[in-house]
Short mmCIF file of C-alpha atoms and ligand atoms in Angstrom, two decimals:
data_model
loop_
_atom_site.label_atom_id
_atom_site.label_comp_id
_atom_site.label_asym_id
_atom_site.label_seq_id
_atom_site.Cartn_x
_atom_site.Cartn_y
_atom_site.Cartn_z
CA MET E 1 0.07 0.05 -0.09
CA LYS E 2 1.18 3.62 -0.49
CA GLY E 3 0.99 6.10 2.11
CA ARG E 4 0.43 9.72 1.29
CA THR E 5 -0.65 12.84 3.33
CA VAL E 6 -3.31 15.11 1.86
CA ALA E 7 -5.47 17.80 3.32
CA ILE E 8 -8.97 17.02 4.07
CA VAL E 9 -10.76 19.75 2.40
CA THR E 10 -14.37 20.08 2.47
CA ASP E 11 -14.89 22.94 0.02
CA SER E 12 -12.34 24.91 -1.98
CA THR E 13 -11.43 27.28 0.68
CA ARG E 14 -11.86 25.17 4.08
CA GLN E 15 -9.59 22.71 5.39
CA LEU E 16 -10.47 20.42 8.49
CA GLY E 17 -7.04 19.12 9.14
CA ARG E 18 -4.28 16.98 7.79
CA PHE E 19 -4.75 13.22 8.13
CA SER E 20 -2.44 10.63 6.68
CA ILE E 21 -4.35 8.70 3.74
CA ARG E 22 -3.19 5.25 2.74
CA TYR E 23 -4.40 4.23 -0.61
CA GLY E 24 -5.21 0.48 -1.10
CA GLU E 25 -3.09 -1.02 -3.83
CA HIS E 26 -6.13 -1.36 -6.15
CA VAL E 27 -7.03 2.11 -5.75
CA ALA E 28 -3.51 3.72 -6.05
CA ARG E 29 -3.23 1.80 -9.33
CA ALA E 30 -6.69 3.07 -10.54
CA ARG E 31 -5.56 6.73 -9.83
CA ARG E 32 -2.22 6.15 -11.79
CA ASP E 33 -4.23 4.68 -14.49
CA GLY E 34 -6.91 7.31 -14.44
CA ARG E 35 -9.56 4.71 -14.25
CA PRO E 36 -12.95 5.47 -12.49
CA VAL E 37 -13.14 5.02 -8.88
CA VAL E 38 -16.24 4.84 -6.65
CA ALA E 39 -16.24 5.48 -2.94
CA LEU E 40 -18.09 3.21 -0.63
CA GLU E 41 -18.73 3.72 3.16
CA SER E 42 -17.98 1.22 6.13
CA THR E 43 -20.50 2.31 8.52
CA ILE E 44 -22.93 0.19 6.40
CA ILE E 45 -20.49 -2.97 7.13
CA SER E 46 -19.97 -2.44 10.80
CA HIS E 47 -23.06 -0.89 12.00
CA GLY E 48 -25.73 -1.19 9.41
CA LEU E 49 -25.94 -4.90 8.52
CA PRO E 50 -25.78 -7.92 10.84
CA HIS E 51 -22.85 -10.02 11.23
CA PRO E 52 -22.05 -12.47 9.26
CA ASP E 53 -24.14 -11.00 6.13
CA ASN E 54 -22.22 -7.69 6.44
CA LEU E 55 -18.90 -9.33 5.01
CA ARG E 56 -20.49 -11.15 2.24
CA VAL E 57 -22.42 -8.04 1.30
CA ALA E 58 -19.46 -5.87 1.61
CA ARG E 59 -17.68 -8.16 -1.04
CA GLU E 60 -20.71 -8.15 -3.22
CA ILE E 61 -20.92 -4.32 -3.19
CA GLU E 62 -17.14 -4.14 -4.41
CA GLN E 63 -17.89 -6.74 -7.19
CA THR E 64 -20.83 -4.80 -8.32
CA VAL E 65 -18.64 -1.65 -8.75
CA ARG E 66 -16.26 -3.85 -10.65
CA ASP E 67 -18.88 -5.51 -12.85
CA ASN E 68 -19.98 -1.94 -13.78
CA GLY E 69 -16.83 -0.58 -15.06
CA ALA E 70 -15.15 1.07 -12.01
CA VAL E 71 -12.63 0.34 -9.05
CA PRO E 72 -14.23 0.28 -5.59
CA ALA E 73 -12.64 2.16 -2.72
CA THR E 74 -14.11 1.19 0.50
CA ILE E 75 -13.19 3.76 3.16
CA GLY E 76 -12.52 3.39 6.72
CA MET E 77 -10.01 3.63 9.41
CA ILE E 78 -7.50 0.94 10.54
CA GLY E 79 -5.29 1.64 13.44
CA GLY E 80 -5.65 5.30 13.40
CA GLU E 81 -5.07 5.69 9.68
CA LEU E 82 -7.54 6.53 7.16
CA VAL E 83 -7.68 3.83 4.28
CA VAL E 84 -9.09 4.87 0.83
CA GLY E 85 -9.49 1.45 -0.88
CA LEU E 86 -9.59 -1.15 2.34
CA GLU E 87 -8.00 -4.42 1.40
CA ASP E 88 -10.27 -7.58 1.85
CA HIS E 89 -8.69 -8.67 5.28
CA GLN E 90 -9.29 -4.92 6.39
CA ILE E 91 -12.79 -5.27 5.47
CA GLU E 92 -13.16 -8.58 7.18
CA HIS E 93 -11.68 -6.90 10.30
CA LEU E 94 -14.17 -4.00 10.14
CA ALA E 95 -16.82 -6.63 9.60
CA SER E 96 -16.15 -8.64 12.51
CA ALA E 97 -14.10 -7.01 15.17
CA GLU E 98 -15.61 -5.79 18.50
CA GLY E 99 -15.70 -2.00 19.22
CA VAL E 100 -15.28 -0.58 15.90
CA ALA E 101 -16.15 3.04 16.28
CA LYS E 102 -18.64 4.84 14.13
CA LEU E 103 -16.99 7.82 12.72
CA SER E 104 -18.38 11.00 11.52
CA VAL E 105 -16.23 13.94 10.36
CA ARG E 106 -15.76 15.22 13.82
CA ASP E 107 -14.43 11.91 15.16
CA LEU E 108 -11.77 11.67 12.52
CA ALA E 109 -8.87 13.41 14.53
CA ILE E 110 -9.70 11.63 17.68
CA ALA E 111 -9.78 8.27 16.27
CA ALA E 112 -6.64 8.80 14.29
CA ALA E 113 -4.67 10.16 17.44
CA THR E 114 -5.93 7.36 19.45
CA GLY E 115 -5.19 4.57 16.98
CA ALA E 116 -8.68 3.48 16.70
CA ASP E 117 -10.41 1.15 14.07
CA GLY E 118 -13.36 2.82 12.73
CA ALA E 119 -16.08 2.56 9.96
CA THR E 120 -16.78 5.91 8.29
CA THR E 121 -20.47 7.35 7.89
CA VAL E 122 -21.69 9.15 4.71
CA ALA E 123 -20.43 12.18 6.24
CA ALA E 124 -16.95 11.06 6.98
CA THR E 125 -16.56 8.99 3.76
CA SER E 126 -17.92 11.90 1.67
CA ALA E 127 -15.25 14.16 3.21
CA VAL E 128 -12.20 11.88 2.73
CA ALA E 129 -13.40 10.80 -0.76
CA ALA E 130 -13.71 14.26 -1.90
CA ALA E 131 -10.22 15.05 -0.57
CA ALA E 132 -8.76 12.06 -2.17
CA GLY E 133 -10.28 13.44 -5.60
CA ILE E 134 -12.98 10.72 -5.88
CA GLY E 135 -16.22 12.41 -7.26
CA VAL E 136 -18.83 9.41 -6.84
CA PHE E 137 -20.00 7.57 -3.77
CA ALA E 138 -22.38 5.01 -3.26
CA THR E 139 -24.54 4.16 -0.21
CA GLY E 140 -27.89 2.77 0.95
CA GLY E 141 -29.92 5.59 2.51
CA LEU E 142 -28.48 9.07 3.99
CA GLY E 143 -28.83 10.16 7.41
CA GLY E 144 -31.05 13.14 7.95
CA VAL E 145 -33.83 14.66 10.45
CA HIS E 146 -35.24 12.16 12.80
CA ARG E 147 -38.77 12.27 13.71
CA GLU E 148 -39.38 14.17 16.68
CA ALA E 149 -36.09 16.19 15.95
CA ASN E 150 -37.90 19.30 17.11
CA ALA E 151 -37.70 17.80 20.67
CA THR E 152 -34.51 15.66 20.19
CA PHE E 153 -32.44 18.00 17.95
CA ASP E 154 -31.26 14.61 16.32
CA GLU E 155 -30.16 15.48 12.68
CA SER E 156 -27.31 13.43 11.06
CA ALA E 157 -24.10 15.10 10.59
CA ASP E 158 -24.31 13.78 6.97
CA LEU E 159 -26.40 16.77 5.94
CA THR E 160 -23.98 19.56 7.03
CA ALA E 161 -21.14 17.24 5.68
CA LEU E 162 -22.83 17.26 2.24
CA ALA E 163 -23.35 20.95 2.43
CA ARG E 164 -19.70 21.39 2.14
CA THR E 165 -18.51 18.32 0.17
CA PRO E 166 -18.41 18.25 -3.56
CA ILE E 167 -19.36 14.59 -4.55
CA VAL E 168 -22.30 12.82 -6.10
CA VAL E 169 -24.01 10.63 -3.54
CA VAL E 170 -25.94 7.77 -4.96
CA CYS E 171 -28.59 6.82 -2.54
CA ALA E 172 -32.14 5.51 -2.20
CA GLY E 173 -33.09 8.73 -0.51
CA VAL E 174 -32.85 9.06 3.28
CA LYS E 175 -33.52 6.34 5.53
CA SER E 176 -37.05 5.72 6.07
CA ILE E 177 -36.59 5.87 9.87
CA LEU E 178 -36.34 9.74 9.32
CA ASP E 179 -38.62 12.48 8.83
CA VAL E 180 -38.38 12.69 5.12
CA GLY E 181 -39.94 15.92 4.56
CA ALA E 182 -37.97 17.77 7.06
CA THR E 183 -34.68 16.30 5.60
CA LEU E 184 -35.67 17.60 2.27
CA GLU E 185 -36.16 20.98 3.53
CA ARG E 186 -32.89 20.94 5.46
CA LEU E 187 -30.99 19.69 2.29
CA GLU E 188 -32.52 22.59 0.47
CA THR E 189 -31.45 25.07 3.02
CA LEU E 190 -27.96 23.67 3.22
CA GLY E 191 -27.62 24.08 -0.58
CA VAL E 192 -27.19 20.28 -1.20
CA ALA E 193 -28.59 19.44 -4.81
CA VAL E 194 -31.22 16.89 -4.88
CA ALA E 195 -32.32 14.84 -8.22
CA GLY E 196 -34.15 11.61 -8.58
CA TYR E 197 -32.87 9.01 -11.10
CA GLY E 198 -35.58 8.55 -13.72
CA THR E 199 -38.28 9.96 -11.25
CA HIS E 200 -39.53 13.07 -10.02
CA ARG E 201 -40.30 11.29 -6.58
CA PHE E 202 -37.75 11.24 -3.71
CA PRO E 203 -37.31 7.47 -2.82
CA GLY E 204 -37.91 6.40 0.98
CA PHE E 205 -35.15 3.69 1.21
CA PHE E 206 -36.86 0.60 2.12
CA ILE E 207 -39.94 2.02 0.29
CA THR E 208 -39.84 3.10 -3.41
CA ASP E 209 -41.60 6.22 -2.66
CA GLY E 210 -40.63 8.65 0.19
CA GLY E 211 -43.76 10.80 -0.20
CA PHE E 212 -42.29 13.86 -1.72
CA ASP E 213 -41.48 15.30 -5.03
CA VAL E 214 -38.13 16.66 -6.14
CA ASP E 215 -37.17 19.57 -8.45
CA TRP E 216 -35.03 17.73 -10.95
CA GLN E 217 -35.17 14.42 -12.80
CA LEU E 218 -31.81 12.90 -14.42
CA ASP E 219 -32.14 9.86 -16.71
CA SER E 220 -28.72 8.56 -17.59
CA PRO E 221 -25.11 8.26 -16.26
CA GLU E 222 -24.06 10.29 -19.00
CA GLN E 223 -26.42 13.27 -18.04
CA ILE E 224 -25.15 13.04 -14.42
CA ALA E 225 -21.45 13.08 -15.74
CA ALA E 226 -22.64 16.08 -17.75
CA VAL E 227 -23.88 17.82 -14.47
CA MET E 228 -20.53 17.04 -12.81
CA ALA E 229 -18.64 18.59 -15.56
CA ALA E 230 -21.05 21.77 -15.34
CA ARG E 231 -20.40 21.85 -11.64
CA ALA E 232 -16.67 21.80 -12.13
CA ASP E 233 -17.11 24.89 -14.47
CA HIS E 234 -19.68 26.63 -12.42
CA GLY E 235 -19.35 26.00 -8.77
CA ALA E 236 -16.08 24.69 -7.18
CA GLY E 237 -17.25 25.58 -3.75
CA ALA E 238 -20.62 23.82 -4.04
CA GLY E 239 -21.94 20.93 -1.89
CA ALA E 240 -22.97 17.51 -2.94
CA LEU E 241 -25.37 16.12 -5.50
CA VAL E 242 -27.76 13.74 -3.82
CA LEU E 243 -28.99 11.43 -6.42
CA GLY E 244 -32.18 9.35 -5.24
CA ASN E 245 -32.31 5.84 -7.05
CA PRO E 246 -35.45 4.19 -5.98
CA LEU E 247 -36.16 0.58 -5.74
CA PRO E 248 -38.61 -0.76 -8.29
CA THR E 249 -41.92 -1.11 -6.31
CA ASP E 250 -42.13 -4.83 -6.63
CA GLU E 251 -38.68 -5.00 -4.93
CA GLN E 252 -39.54 -2.75 -1.87
CA LEU E 253 -40.47 -3.70 1.59
CA ASP E 254 -44.22 -4.30 1.85
CA PRO E 255 -45.26 -0.68 3.04
CA ALA E 256 -47.51 -2.04 5.78
CA LEU E 257 -44.85 -4.24 7.10
CA HIS E 258 -42.51 -1.29 7.05
CA ASP E 259 -44.93 1.03 9.02
CA HIS E 260 -45.59 -1.55 11.68
CA THR E 261 -41.95 -2.28 12.20
CA LEU E 262 -40.94 1.33 12.26
CA ALA E 263 -43.73 2.14 14.93
CA GLU E 264 -42.50 -0.73 17.11
CA GLY E 265 -38.90 0.29 16.57
CA LEU E 266 -39.51 4.01 17.60
CA SER E 267 -41.30 2.93 20.83
CA LEU E 268 -38.57 0.50 21.66
CA LEU E 269 -36.03 3.44 21.32
CA ALA E 270 -37.74 5.44 23.85
CA ARG E 271 -38.11 2.24 26.24
CA HIS E 272 -34.48 1.57 25.81
CA GLY E 273 -33.41 5.12 26.19
CA VAL E 274 -31.57 4.81 22.86
CA THR E 275 -29.98 8.31 21.72
CA GLY E 276 -27.26 9.82 19.70
CA LYS E 277 -25.37 7.85 17.04
CA ALA E 278 -26.93 4.68 18.41
CA VAL E 279 -30.31 5.42 17.14
CA THR E 280 -29.83 4.50 13.54
CA PRO E 281 -28.04 1.35 14.03
CA PHE E 282 -30.57 0.14 16.59
CA LEU E 283 -33.51 0.90 14.26
CA LEU E 284 -31.88 -0.84 11.39
CA SER E 285 -31.15 -4.00 13.43
CA HIS E 286 -34.67 -3.97 14.66
CA PHE E 287 -35.91 -3.98 11.14
CA HIS E 288 -33.69 -6.85 10.25
CA SER E 289 -34.47 -8.91 13.16
CA SER E 290 -38.20 -8.32 13.26
CA THR E 291 -39.00 -8.79 9.42
CA ASP E 292 -37.33 -11.98 9.47
CA GLY E 293 -34.55 -10.79 7.22
CA LYS E 294 -37.01 -9.30 4.69
CA SER E 295 -35.59 -5.76 5.32
CA LEU E 296 -32.11 -6.97 5.05
CA GLU E 297 -32.61 -8.32 1.83
CA VAL E 298 -34.24 -5.14 0.57
CA ASN E 299 -31.38 -3.11 2.05
CA VAL E 300 -28.78 -5.31 0.22
CA ARG E 301 -30.76 -4.77 -3.13
CA ILE E 302 -30.73 -1.14 -2.41
CA ILE E 303 -26.93 -0.94 -1.82
CA LEU E 304 -26.10 -2.95 -4.95
CA ARG E 305 -28.38 -1.11 -7.19
CA ASN E 306 -26.67 2.13 -6.01
CA ALA E 307 -23.33 0.58 -6.36
CA ALA E 308 -23.94 -0.47 -9.94
CA LEU E 309 -25.30 3.13 -10.87
CA ALA E 310 -22.43 4.77 -8.99
CA ALA E 311 -19.88 2.81 -11.15
CA ARG E 312 -21.57 3.66 -14.34
CA ILE E 313 -21.67 7.22 -13.40
CA ALA E 314 -17.99 7.19 -12.55
CA ALA E 315 -17.25 5.48 -15.77
CA ALA E 316 -19.23 8.03 -17.79
CA ALA E 317 -17.42 11.07 -16.23
CA THR E 318 -14.42 12.39 -18.27
CA PRO E 319 -11.29 12.02 -16.06
CA ALA E 320 -10.97 15.75 -15.75
CA HIS E 321 -14.29 15.83 -14.12
CA ALA E 322 -14.26 12.69 -12.23
CA ALA E 323 -13.96 14.83 -8.94
CA LEU E 324 -17.00 17.09 -8.58
CA GLY E 325 -15.91 20.69 -8.25
CA PHE E 326 -12.23 20.24 -7.86
CA SER E 327 -9.32 17.85 -7.80
CA LEU E 328 -6.07 17.58 -5.90
CA PRO E 329 -2.71 17.25 -7.31
CA GLY E 330 -1.25 13.65 -7.63
N1 PSU F 1 -27.31 3.33 4.67
C1 PSU F 1 -27.55 2.16 4.88
N2 PSU F 1 -27.06 1.57 6.18
C2 PSU F 1 -26.50 2.44 7.04
C3 PSU F 1 -26.16 3.74 6.87
C4 PSU F 1 -26.48 4.39 5.66
O1 PSU F 1 -28.30 1.43 4.18
O2 PSU F 1 -26.10 1.93 8.19
C5 PSU F 1 -25.23 4.70 7.63
C6 PSU F 1 -24.46 5.67 6.89
O3 PSU F 1 -23.08 5.43 7.36
C7 PSU F 1 -24.99 7.00 7.57
C8 PSU F 1 -25.55 6.51 8.91
O4 PSU F 1 -24.09 8.12 7.26
O5 PSU F 1 -26.30 5.23 8.57
C9 PSU F 1 -26.34 7.66 9.57
O6 PSU F 1 -26.11 7.74 10.96
P1 PSU F 1 -26.85 8.89 11.85
O7 PSU F 1 -28.10 9.01 11.73
O8 PSU F 1 -26.31 8.49 13.23
O9 PSU F 1 -25.90 10.07 11.41
MN1 MN F 2 -28.13 11.18 15.05
#
């Protein structure tokens, strides 16, 4: 593996700090050869999917990216070092070790200084990917504004991170455990661009339709690549483009089962006093255990579809615009 220190820049003027980023061999090679790269997060692996499915799925996500013409760069922290392009044994470690931290942007320095093993959220993965000159990132569903956030103030740092990080995030909307409408309002306020892939409706993660329209519909990887090119010309300091890629309706979680499971999960949250960054993993794990694995199957389909689309977008982007808004030397 090849080590190199780059600045974590979350827009063209601000710098959060300096971290040593280690590039996995496959990613270092892809960068040298100018091949398309797709960033992948590791919180899904460590905190979003149950063991041992998580490891199998992490490998399937990477394979899907390869099958669609790009090189996967799963991002995470091993022993305090940020890795862009985790090797298979490192992914296995993050999938099975006890005590892997869930790292948002604010945690990166503390985790680096203390030599932690950590999985990066959408917020941290985007920041690191953009700093590494990667312009496309695939995940399942974004974090956002939680239901009852008016009382709890629980809003994912994914939103503020995306406000200052130039990257295309391919997702199935925001997780359906959230307040989708409030999250869309916050994305608007924060200047995060939102578009539907082949639809004017914002997807609802486990369910196809999140209940809201979006202003823009984009229909092909080439069209999204054209947006990336326009962004490079017109707005280097801009935030992310969130691309909502809905599941076909016959592949979604049964909406009635979804609503029932969610209501149950929310009351368990309150009963167990779960707060902070434990909320999202708790609710996802409640879904997976109480739907007999149905939500897990749906979650996996979501991620694989997003990985495939992200790879096709990265492959369609011209190398000069492969990073959205700016690129870093070397
Ligand atoms: N998408 C999934 N599963 C997940 C997540 C996204 O399909 O586990 C993770 C992402 O890492 C996202 C995080 O950043 O959930 C949001 O956590 P929070 O609500 O605590 O910000
Ligand atoms: Mn939260």
